[in-house]
C-alpha positions as MATLAB code, in Angstrom:
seq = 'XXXXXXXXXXXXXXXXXXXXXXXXXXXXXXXXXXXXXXXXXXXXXXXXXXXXXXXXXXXXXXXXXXXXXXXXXXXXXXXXXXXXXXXXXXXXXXXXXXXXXXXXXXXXXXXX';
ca = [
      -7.028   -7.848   -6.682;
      -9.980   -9.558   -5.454;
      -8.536  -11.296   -2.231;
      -8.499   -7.648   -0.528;
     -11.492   -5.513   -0.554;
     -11.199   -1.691   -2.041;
     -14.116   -0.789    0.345;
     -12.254   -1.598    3.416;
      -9.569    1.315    2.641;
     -11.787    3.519    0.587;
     -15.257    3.716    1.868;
     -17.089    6.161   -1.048;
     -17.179    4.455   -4.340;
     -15.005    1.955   -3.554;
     -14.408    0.608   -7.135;
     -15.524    3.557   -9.169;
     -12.906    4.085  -11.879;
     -11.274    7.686  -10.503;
      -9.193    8.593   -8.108;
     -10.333    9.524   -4.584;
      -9.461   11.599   -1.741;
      -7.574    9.846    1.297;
      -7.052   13.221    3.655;
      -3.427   14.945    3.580;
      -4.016   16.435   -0.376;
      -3.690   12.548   -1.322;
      -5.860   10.025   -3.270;
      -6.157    6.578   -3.827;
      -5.552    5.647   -7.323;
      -8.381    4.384   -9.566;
      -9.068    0.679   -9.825;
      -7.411    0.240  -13.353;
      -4.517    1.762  -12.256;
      -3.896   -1.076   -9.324;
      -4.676   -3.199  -11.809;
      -2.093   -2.370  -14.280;
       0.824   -2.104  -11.318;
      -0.035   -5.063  -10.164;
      -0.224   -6.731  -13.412;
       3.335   -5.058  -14.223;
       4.437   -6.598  -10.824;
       2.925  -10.273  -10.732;
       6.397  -12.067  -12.801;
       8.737   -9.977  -10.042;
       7.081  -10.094   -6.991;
       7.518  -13.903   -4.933;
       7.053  -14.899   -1.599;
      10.038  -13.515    0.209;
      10.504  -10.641   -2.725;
      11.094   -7.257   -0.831;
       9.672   -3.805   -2.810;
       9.567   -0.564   -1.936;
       6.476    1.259   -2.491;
       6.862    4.872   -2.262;
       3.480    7.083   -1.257;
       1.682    3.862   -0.058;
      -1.680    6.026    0.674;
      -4.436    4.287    2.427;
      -2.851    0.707    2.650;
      -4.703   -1.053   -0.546;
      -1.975   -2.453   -2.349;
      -0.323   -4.391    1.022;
      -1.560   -8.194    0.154;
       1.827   -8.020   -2.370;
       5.047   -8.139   -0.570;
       6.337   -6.087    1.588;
       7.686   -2.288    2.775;
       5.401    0.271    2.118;
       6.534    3.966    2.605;
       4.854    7.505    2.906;
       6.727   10.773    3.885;
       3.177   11.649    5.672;
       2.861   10.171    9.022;
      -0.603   10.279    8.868;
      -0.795    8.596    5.573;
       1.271    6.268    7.386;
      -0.772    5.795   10.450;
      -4.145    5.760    7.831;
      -2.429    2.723    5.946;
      -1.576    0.890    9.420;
      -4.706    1.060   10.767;
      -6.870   -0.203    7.490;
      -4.533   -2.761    7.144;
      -4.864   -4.178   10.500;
      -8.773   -3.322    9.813;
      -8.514   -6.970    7.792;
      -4.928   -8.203    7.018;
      -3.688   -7.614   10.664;
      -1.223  -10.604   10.331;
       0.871   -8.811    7.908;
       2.166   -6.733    9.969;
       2.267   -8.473   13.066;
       4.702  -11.178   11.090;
       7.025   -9.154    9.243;
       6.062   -9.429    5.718;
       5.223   -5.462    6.071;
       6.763   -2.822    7.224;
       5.433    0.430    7.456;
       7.747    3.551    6.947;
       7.455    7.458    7.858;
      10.328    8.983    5.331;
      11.581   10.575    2.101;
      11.416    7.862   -0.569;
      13.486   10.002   -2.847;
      16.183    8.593   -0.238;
      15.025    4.971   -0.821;
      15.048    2.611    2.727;
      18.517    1.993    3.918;
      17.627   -0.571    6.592;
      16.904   -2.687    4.231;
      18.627   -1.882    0.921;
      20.297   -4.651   -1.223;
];
């Protein structure tokens, strides 16, 4: 978690312990609870692992691998644009793909 900083997608209390408000009725989740996906995550997740992240917010979690998805466009468009704030390469070589959609219907282009 400390290779990508919180203040660059959430610029009020970056790393206060609570959740905060993004725009579009969403937050981004509190520090500890980053942590603790990211902790659950770290024995699955290898270069060249896809995941599927639904209600990707503002972007934070995008140094692990790799399609992010949001049914809000401009949740969406918010995520693109702090990621290429920083981590710009990301996108630009395909380890991240950014997705407008219903995750309840998972990502068909690039299902198992």
């Amino acid at each position: 978690m400390l290779s990508v900083n919180r203040a660059n997608f959430c610029p009020r209390n970056s790393y206060q312990d609570f959740p905060q408000q993004i725009g579009y009725n969403a937050t981004i989740s509190a520090p500890h609870m980053h942590a603790l996906a990211l902790e659950l995550l770290k024995d699955h997740l290898r270069e060249g692992s896809k995941a599927l992240d639904i209600g990707s917010g503002s972007g934070y979690l995008t140094k692990r691998p790799s399609d992010w998805h949001d049914h809000i466009k401009e949740l969406v468009d918010l995520s693109i644009s702090n990621i290429n704030k920083h981590h710009s390469d990301l996108l630009m070589d395909g380890r991240l793909t950014m997705v407008t959609g219903d995750g309840r219907s998972g990502y068909k282009a690039d299902a198992p």
